[in-house]
mmCIF file of C-alpha atoms and ligand atoms in Angstrom:
data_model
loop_
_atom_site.group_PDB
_atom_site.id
_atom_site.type_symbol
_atom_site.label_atom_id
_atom_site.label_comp_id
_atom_site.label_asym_id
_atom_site.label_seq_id
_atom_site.Cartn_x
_atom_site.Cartn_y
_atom_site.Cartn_z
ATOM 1 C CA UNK A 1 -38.257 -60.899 -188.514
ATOM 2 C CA UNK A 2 -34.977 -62.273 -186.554
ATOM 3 C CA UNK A 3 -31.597 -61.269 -188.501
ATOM 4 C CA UNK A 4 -28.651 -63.429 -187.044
ATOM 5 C CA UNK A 5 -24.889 -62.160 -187.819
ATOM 6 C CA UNK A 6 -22.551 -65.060 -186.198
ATOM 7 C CA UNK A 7 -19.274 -63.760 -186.574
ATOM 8 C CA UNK A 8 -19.869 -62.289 -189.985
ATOM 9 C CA UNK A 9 -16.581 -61.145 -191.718
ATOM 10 C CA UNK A 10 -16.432 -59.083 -195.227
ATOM 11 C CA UNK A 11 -13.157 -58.786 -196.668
ATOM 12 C CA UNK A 12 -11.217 -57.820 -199.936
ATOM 13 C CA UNK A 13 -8.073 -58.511 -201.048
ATOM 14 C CA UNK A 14 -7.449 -55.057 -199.424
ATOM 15 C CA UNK A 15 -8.845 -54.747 -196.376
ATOM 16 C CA UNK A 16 -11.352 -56.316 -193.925
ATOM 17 C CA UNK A 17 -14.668 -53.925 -194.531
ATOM 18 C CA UNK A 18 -16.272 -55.812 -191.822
ATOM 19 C CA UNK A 19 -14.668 -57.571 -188.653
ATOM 20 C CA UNK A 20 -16.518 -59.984 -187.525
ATOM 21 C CA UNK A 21 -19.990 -58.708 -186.726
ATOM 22 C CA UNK A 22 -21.796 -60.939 -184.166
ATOM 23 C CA UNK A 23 -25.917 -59.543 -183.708
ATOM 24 C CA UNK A 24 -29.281 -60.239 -183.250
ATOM 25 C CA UNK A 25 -31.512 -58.120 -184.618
ATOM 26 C CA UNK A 26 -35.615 -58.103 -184.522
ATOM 27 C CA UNK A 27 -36.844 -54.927 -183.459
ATOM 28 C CA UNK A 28 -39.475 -52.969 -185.960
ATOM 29 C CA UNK A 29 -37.172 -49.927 -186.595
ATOM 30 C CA UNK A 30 -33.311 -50.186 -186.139
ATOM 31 C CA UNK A 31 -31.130 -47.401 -187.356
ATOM 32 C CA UNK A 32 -27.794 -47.672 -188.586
ATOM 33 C CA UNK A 33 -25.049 -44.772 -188.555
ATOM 34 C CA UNK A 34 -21.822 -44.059 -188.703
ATOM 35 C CA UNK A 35 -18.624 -42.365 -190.927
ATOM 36 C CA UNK A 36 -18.266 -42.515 -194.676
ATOM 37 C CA UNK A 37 -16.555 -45.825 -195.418
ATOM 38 C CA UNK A 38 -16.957 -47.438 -192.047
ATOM 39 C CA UNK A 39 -19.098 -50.890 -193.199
ATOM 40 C CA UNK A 40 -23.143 -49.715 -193.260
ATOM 41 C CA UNK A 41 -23.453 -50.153 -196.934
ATOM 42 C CA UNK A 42 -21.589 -53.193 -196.713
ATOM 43 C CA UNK A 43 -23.704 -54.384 -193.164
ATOM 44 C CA UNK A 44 -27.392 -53.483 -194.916
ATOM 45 C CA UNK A 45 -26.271 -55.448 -197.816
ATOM 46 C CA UNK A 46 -25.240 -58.562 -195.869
ATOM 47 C CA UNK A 47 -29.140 -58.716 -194.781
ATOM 48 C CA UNK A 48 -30.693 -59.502 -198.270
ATOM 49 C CA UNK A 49 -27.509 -61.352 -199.524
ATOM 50 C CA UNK A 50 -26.640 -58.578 -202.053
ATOM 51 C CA UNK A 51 -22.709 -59.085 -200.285
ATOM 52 C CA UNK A 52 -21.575 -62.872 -198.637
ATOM 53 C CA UNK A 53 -19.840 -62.651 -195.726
ATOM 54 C CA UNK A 54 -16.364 -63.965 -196.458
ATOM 55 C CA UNK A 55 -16.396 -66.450 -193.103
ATOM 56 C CA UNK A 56 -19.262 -66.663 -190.507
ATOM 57 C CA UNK A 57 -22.766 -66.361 -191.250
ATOM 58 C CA UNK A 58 -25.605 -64.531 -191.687
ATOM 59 C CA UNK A 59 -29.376 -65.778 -191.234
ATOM 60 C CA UNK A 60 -32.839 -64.242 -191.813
ATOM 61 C CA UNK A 61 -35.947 -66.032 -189.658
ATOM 62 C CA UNK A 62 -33.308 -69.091 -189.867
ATOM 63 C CA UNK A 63 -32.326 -68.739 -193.589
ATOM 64 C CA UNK A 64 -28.665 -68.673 -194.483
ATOM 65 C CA UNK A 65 -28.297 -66.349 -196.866
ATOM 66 C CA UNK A 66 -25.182 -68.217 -198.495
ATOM 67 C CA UNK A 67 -27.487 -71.307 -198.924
ATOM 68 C CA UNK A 68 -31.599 -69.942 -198.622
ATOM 69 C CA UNK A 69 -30.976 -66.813 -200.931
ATOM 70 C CA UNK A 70 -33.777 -66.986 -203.434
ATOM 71 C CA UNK A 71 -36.009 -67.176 -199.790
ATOM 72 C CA UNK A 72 -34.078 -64.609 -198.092
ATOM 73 C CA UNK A 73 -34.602 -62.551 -201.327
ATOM 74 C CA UNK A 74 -38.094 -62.668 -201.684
ATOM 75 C CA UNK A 75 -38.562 -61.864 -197.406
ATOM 76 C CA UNK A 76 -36.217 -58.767 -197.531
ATOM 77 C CA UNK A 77 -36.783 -55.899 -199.659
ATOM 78 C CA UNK A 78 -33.474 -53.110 -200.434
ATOM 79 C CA UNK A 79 -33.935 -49.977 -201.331
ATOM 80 C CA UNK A 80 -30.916 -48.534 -202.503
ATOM 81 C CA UNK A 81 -28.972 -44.888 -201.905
ATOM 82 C CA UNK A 82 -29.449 -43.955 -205.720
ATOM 83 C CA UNK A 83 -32.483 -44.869 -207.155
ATOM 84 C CA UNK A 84 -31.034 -44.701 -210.482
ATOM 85 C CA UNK A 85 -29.839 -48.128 -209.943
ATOM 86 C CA UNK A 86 -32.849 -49.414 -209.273
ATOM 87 C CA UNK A 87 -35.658 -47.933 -211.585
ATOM 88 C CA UNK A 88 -34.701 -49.663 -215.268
ATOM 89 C CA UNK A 89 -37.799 -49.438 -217.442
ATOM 90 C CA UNK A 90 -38.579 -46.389 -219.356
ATOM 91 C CA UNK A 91 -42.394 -46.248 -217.803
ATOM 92 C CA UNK A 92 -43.127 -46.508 -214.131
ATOM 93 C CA UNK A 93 -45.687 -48.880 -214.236
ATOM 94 C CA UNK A 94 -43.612 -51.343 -216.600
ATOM 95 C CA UNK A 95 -40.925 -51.198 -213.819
ATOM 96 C CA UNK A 96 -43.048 -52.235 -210.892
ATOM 97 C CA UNK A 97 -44.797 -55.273 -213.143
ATOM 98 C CA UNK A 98 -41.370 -56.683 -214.171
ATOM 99 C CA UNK A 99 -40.500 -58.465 -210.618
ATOM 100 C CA UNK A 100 -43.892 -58.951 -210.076
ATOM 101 C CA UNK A 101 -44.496 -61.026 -213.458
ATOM 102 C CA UNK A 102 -44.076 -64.476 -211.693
ATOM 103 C CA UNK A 103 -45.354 -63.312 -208.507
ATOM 104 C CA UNK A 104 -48.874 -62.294 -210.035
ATOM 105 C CA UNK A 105 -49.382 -64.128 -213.015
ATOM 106 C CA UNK A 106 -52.439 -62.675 -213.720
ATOM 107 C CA UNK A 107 -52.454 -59.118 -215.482
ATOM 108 C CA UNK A 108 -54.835 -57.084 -213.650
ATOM 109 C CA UNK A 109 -54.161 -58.568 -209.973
ATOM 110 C CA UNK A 110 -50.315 -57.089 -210.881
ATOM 111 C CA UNK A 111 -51.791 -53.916 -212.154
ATOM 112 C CA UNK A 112 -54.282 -53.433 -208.959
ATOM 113 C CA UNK A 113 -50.929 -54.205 -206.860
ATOM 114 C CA UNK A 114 -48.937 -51.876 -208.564
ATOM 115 C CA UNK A 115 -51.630 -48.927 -208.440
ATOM 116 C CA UNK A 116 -52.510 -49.529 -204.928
ATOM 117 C CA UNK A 117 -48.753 -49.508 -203.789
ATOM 118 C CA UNK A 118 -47.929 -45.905 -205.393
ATOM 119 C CA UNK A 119 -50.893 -44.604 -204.691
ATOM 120 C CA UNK A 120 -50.156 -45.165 -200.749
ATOM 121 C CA UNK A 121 -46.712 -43.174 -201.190
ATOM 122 C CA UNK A 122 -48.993 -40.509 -202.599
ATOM 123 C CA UNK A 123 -47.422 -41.152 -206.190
ATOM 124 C CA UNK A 124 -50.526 -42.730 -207.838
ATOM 125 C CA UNK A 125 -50.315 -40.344 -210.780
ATOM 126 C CA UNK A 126 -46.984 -41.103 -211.682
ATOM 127 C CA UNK A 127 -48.007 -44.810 -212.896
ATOM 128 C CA UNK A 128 -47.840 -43.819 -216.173
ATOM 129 C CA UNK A 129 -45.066 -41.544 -216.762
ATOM 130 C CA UNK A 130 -41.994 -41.710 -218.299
ATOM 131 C CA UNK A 131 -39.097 -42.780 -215.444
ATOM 132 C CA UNK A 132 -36.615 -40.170 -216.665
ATOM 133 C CA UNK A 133 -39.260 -37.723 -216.016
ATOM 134 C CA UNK A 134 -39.324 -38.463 -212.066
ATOM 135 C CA UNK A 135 -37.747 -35.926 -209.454
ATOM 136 C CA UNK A 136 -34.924 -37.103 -206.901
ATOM 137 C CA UNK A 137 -37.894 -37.632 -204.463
ATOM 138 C CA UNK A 138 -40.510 -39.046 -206.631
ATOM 139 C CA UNK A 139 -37.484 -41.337 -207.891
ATOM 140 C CA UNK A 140 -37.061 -42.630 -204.070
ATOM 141 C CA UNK A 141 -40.693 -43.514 -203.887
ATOM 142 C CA UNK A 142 -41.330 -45.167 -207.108
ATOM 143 C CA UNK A 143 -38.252 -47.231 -205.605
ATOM 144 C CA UNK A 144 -39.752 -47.481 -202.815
ATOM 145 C CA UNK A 145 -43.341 -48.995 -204.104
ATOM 146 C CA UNK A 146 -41.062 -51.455 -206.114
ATOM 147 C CA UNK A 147 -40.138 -53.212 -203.401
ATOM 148 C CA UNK A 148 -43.556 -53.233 -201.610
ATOM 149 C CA UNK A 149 -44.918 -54.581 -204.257
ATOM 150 C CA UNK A 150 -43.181 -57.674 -203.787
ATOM 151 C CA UNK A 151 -44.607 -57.545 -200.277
ATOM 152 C CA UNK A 152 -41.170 -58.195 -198.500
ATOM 153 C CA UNK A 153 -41.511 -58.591 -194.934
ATOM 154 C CA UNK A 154 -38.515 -56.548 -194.282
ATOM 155 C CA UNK A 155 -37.054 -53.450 -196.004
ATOM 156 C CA UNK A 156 -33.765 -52.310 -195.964
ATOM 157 C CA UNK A 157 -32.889 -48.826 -196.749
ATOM 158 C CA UNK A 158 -29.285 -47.548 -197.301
ATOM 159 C CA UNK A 159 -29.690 -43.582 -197.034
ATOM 160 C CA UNK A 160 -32.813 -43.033 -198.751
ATOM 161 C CA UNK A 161 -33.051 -39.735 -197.974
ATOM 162 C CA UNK A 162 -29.396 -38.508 -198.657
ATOM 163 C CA UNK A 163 -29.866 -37.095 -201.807
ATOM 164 C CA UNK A 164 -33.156 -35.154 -201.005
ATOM 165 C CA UNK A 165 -33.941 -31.834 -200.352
ATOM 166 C CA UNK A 166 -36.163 -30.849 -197.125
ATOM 167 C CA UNK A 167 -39.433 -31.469 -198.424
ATOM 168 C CA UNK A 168 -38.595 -35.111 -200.498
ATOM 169 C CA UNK A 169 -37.200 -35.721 -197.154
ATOM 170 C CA UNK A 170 -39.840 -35.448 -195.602
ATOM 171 C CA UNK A 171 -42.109 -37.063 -198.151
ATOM 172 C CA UNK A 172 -39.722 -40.134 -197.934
ATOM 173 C CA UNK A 173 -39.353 -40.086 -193.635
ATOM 174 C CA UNK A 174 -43.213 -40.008 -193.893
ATOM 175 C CA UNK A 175 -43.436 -43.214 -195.869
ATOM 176 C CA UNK A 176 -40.964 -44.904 -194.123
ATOM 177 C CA UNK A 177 -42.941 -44.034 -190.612
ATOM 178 C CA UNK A 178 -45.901 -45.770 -192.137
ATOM 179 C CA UNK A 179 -44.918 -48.676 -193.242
ATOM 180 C CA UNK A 180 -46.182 -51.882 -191.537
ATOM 181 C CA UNK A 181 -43.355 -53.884 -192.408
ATOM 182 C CA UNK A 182 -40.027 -54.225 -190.478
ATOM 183 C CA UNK A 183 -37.133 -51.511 -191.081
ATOM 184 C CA UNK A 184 -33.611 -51.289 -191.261
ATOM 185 C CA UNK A 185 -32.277 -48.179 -192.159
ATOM 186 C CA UNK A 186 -28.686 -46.661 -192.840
ATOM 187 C CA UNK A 187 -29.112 -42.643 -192.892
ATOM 188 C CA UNK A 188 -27.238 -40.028 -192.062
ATOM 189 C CA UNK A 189 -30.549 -38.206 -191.090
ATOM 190 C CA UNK A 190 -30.458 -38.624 -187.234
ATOM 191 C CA UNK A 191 -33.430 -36.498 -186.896
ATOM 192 C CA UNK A 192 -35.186 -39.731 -188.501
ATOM 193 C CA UNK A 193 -34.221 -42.308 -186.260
ATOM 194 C CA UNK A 194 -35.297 -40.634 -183.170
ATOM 195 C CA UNK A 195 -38.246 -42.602 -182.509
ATOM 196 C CA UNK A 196 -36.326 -46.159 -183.742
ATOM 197 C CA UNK A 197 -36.448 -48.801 -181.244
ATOM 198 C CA UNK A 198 -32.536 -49.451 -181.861
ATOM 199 C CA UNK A 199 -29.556 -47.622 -183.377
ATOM 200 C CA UNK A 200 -26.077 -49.659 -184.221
ATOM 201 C CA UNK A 201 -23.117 -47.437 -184.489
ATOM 202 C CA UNK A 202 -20.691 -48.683 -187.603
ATOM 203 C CA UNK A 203 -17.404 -47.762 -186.825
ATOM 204 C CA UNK A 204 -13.678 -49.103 -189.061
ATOM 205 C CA UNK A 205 -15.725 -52.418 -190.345
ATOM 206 C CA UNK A 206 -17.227 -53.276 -186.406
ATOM 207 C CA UNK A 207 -20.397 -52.115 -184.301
ATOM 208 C CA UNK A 208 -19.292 -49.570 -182.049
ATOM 209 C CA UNK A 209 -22.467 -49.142 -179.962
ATOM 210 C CA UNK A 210 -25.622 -50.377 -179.917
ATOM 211 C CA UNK A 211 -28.313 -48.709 -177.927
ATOM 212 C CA UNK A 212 -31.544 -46.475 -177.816
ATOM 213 C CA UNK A 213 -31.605 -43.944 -180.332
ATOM 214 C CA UNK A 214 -31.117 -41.028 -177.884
ATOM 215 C CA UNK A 215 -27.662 -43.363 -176.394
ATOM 216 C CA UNK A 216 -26.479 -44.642 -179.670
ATOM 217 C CA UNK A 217 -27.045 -40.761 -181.514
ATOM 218 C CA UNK A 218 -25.674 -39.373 -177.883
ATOM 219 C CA UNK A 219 -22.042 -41.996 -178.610
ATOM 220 C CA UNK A 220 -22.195 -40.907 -181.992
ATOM 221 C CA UNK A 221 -22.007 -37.371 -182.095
ATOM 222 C CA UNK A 222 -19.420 -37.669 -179.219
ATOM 223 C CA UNK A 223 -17.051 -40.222 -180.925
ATOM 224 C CA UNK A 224 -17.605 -39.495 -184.444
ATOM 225 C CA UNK A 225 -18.309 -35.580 -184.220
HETATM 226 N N1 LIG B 1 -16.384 -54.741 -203.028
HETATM 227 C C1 LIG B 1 -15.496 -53.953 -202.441
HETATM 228 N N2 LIG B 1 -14.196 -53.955 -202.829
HETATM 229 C C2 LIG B 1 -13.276 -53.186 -202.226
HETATM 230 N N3 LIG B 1 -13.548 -52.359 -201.205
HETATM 231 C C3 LIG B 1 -14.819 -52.301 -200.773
HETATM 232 C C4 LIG B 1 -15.849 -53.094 -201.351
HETATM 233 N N4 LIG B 1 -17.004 -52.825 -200.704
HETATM 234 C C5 LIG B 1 -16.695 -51.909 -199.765
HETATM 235 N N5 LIG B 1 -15.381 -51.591 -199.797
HETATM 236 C C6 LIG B 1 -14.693 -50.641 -198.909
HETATM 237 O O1 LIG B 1 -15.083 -50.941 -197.593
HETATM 238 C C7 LIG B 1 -15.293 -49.768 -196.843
HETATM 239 C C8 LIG B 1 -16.718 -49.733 -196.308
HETATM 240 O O2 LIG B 1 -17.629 -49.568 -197.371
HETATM 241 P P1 LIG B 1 -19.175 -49.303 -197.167
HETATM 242 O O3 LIG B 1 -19.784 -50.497 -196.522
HETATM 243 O O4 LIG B 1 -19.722 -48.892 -198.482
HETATM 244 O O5 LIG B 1 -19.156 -48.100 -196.128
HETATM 245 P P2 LIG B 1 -20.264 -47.009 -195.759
HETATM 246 O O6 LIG B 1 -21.560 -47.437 -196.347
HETATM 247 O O7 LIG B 1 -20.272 -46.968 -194.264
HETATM 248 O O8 LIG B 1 -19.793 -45.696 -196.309
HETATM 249 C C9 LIG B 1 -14.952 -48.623 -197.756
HETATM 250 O O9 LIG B 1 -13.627 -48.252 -197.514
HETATM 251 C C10 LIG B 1 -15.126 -49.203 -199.142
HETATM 252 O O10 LIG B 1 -14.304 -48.559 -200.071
HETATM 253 MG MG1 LIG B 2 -22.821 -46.550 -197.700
#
C-alpha cells in the first residue's frame, strides 16, 4: 500500500500541528516516534482521513483522502490509543457485527468472520462477554479484531500498547508481529519497532529523521533524550 503526503499541512487557528509533511511511504512496518505533542497523532490520522490536511494532500494507493474517503476508509484500518473510544456496544460480538452489517449481509458469514478474527488474537472466548467486563489488554485486542474484521489492507495504530502493562504488551506486540497486513504504528515502545523496516522521527509538527530503526531510534534518543 503506497501513502503519498505532498506537502501536507495541519493547522488550527493556533498553531501549525503539522508543517508541511512531504513522504512516501510503502514499506510493511514503519514506526513512528517522537515527543508528546509533536504531530504523530495528528500524522497517523491524516492516513485514514480521520484529520484533512489544511493545504496539500494526502493519497492512499492514489486515493485522495479529501475526495476518495469512503475508499480510503474501507482500505485503512485505525486503531486508536484508548480503546474506550472505539468499543461502543455493550457485548463484544454485537460490536464487531455493527461495521460489518453491510459488509456481510448474511448473518452467519459475519458471525464466522467475527469468531475467526478474535479467536486469532487468542480472545475467542471473549465473543460473548459483556465489553465493560474486558481488561486494558483484552480491550486493545477486541479493538484490534474490529478492524480486521473489516479486512483493511492497512492498519494504523496510535500507541496501542501505551496503556498496558508488560504482559498485555506483549500480548498486543505479538499480534501486531503477525499480522499480514501493512503497519503503521505510533508507540512510544521502541523495543517494538526494532525489527520495522522504517522509523519517521516527529519532531514540532515536521519529520525529523527518517531511517532504519536502529538510525532513526539511534537520532531519537540523542535529540529527544
Ligand atoms: N484539533 C486540534 N485543535 C487544536 N490543537 C490541536 C488539535 N489537534 C492537535 N492539536 C495540537 O497539536 C499538537 C500535536 O498533537 P498530536 O498530533 O496529538 O501530537 P502527538 O500525538 O505527537 O502527541 C499538540 O500540541 C496538540 O495539542
Ligand atoms: Mg498522540
Amino acid at each position: 500500500m503506497l501513502i503519498e503526503f505532498d506537502q501536507a499541512v495541519v493547522s488550527t487557528p493556533q498553531a501549525e500541528v503539522l508543517r508541511g509533511v512531504s513522504v512516501s511511504l510503502a514499506e510493511r512496518r514503519i514506526g513512528i516516534v517522537g515527543p508528546n505533542g509533536a504531530g504523530k497523532s495528528t500524522l497517523a490520522r491524516l492516513v485514514n482521513g480521520l484529520v484533512m490536511p489544511s493545504s496539500g494532500s494526502v493519497r492512499v494507493d492514489g486515493l485522495d483522502t479529501r475526495q476518495d474517503l469512503k475508499a480510503v476508509r474501507a482500505r485503512v484500518g485505525f486503531v486508536f490509543q484508548n480503546p474506550e473510544n472505539q468499543i461502543v456496544f455493550p457485548i463484544v460480538r454485537e460490536d464487531l457485527a455493527f461495521g460489518l452489517k453491510r459488509l456481510a449481509p448474511d448473518r452467519q458469514q459475519r458471525e464466522a468472520r467475527i469468531d475467526s478474527q478474535l479467536a486469532r488474537l487468542g480472545v475467542g472466548h471473549l465473543a460473548d462477554r459483556s465489553s465493560h467486563t474486558l481488561s486494558g489488554g483484552e480491550r486493545q485486542l477486541v479493538a484490534l479484531a474490529a478492524v480486521l474484521v473489516m479486512e483493511p489492507a492497512l492498519i494504523v495504530f496510535d500507541e496501542p500498547t501505551t496503556q498496558l502493562d508488560l504482559r498485555n504488551r506483549n500480548r498486543v506486540r505479538a499480534a501486531i508481529d503477525g499480522l499480514p497486513h501493512d503497519a503503521i504504528v505510533v508507540s512510544h515502545d521502541l523495543e517494538l519497532l526494532e525489527d520495522f523496516d522504517r522509523v519517521l522521527v516527529v519532531r514540532d509538527g515536521a519529520i525529523a529523521a527518517d531511517d532504519t530503526p536502529a538510525a532513526a531510534l539511534r537520532w531519537y534518543r540523542e535529540h529527544c533524550g
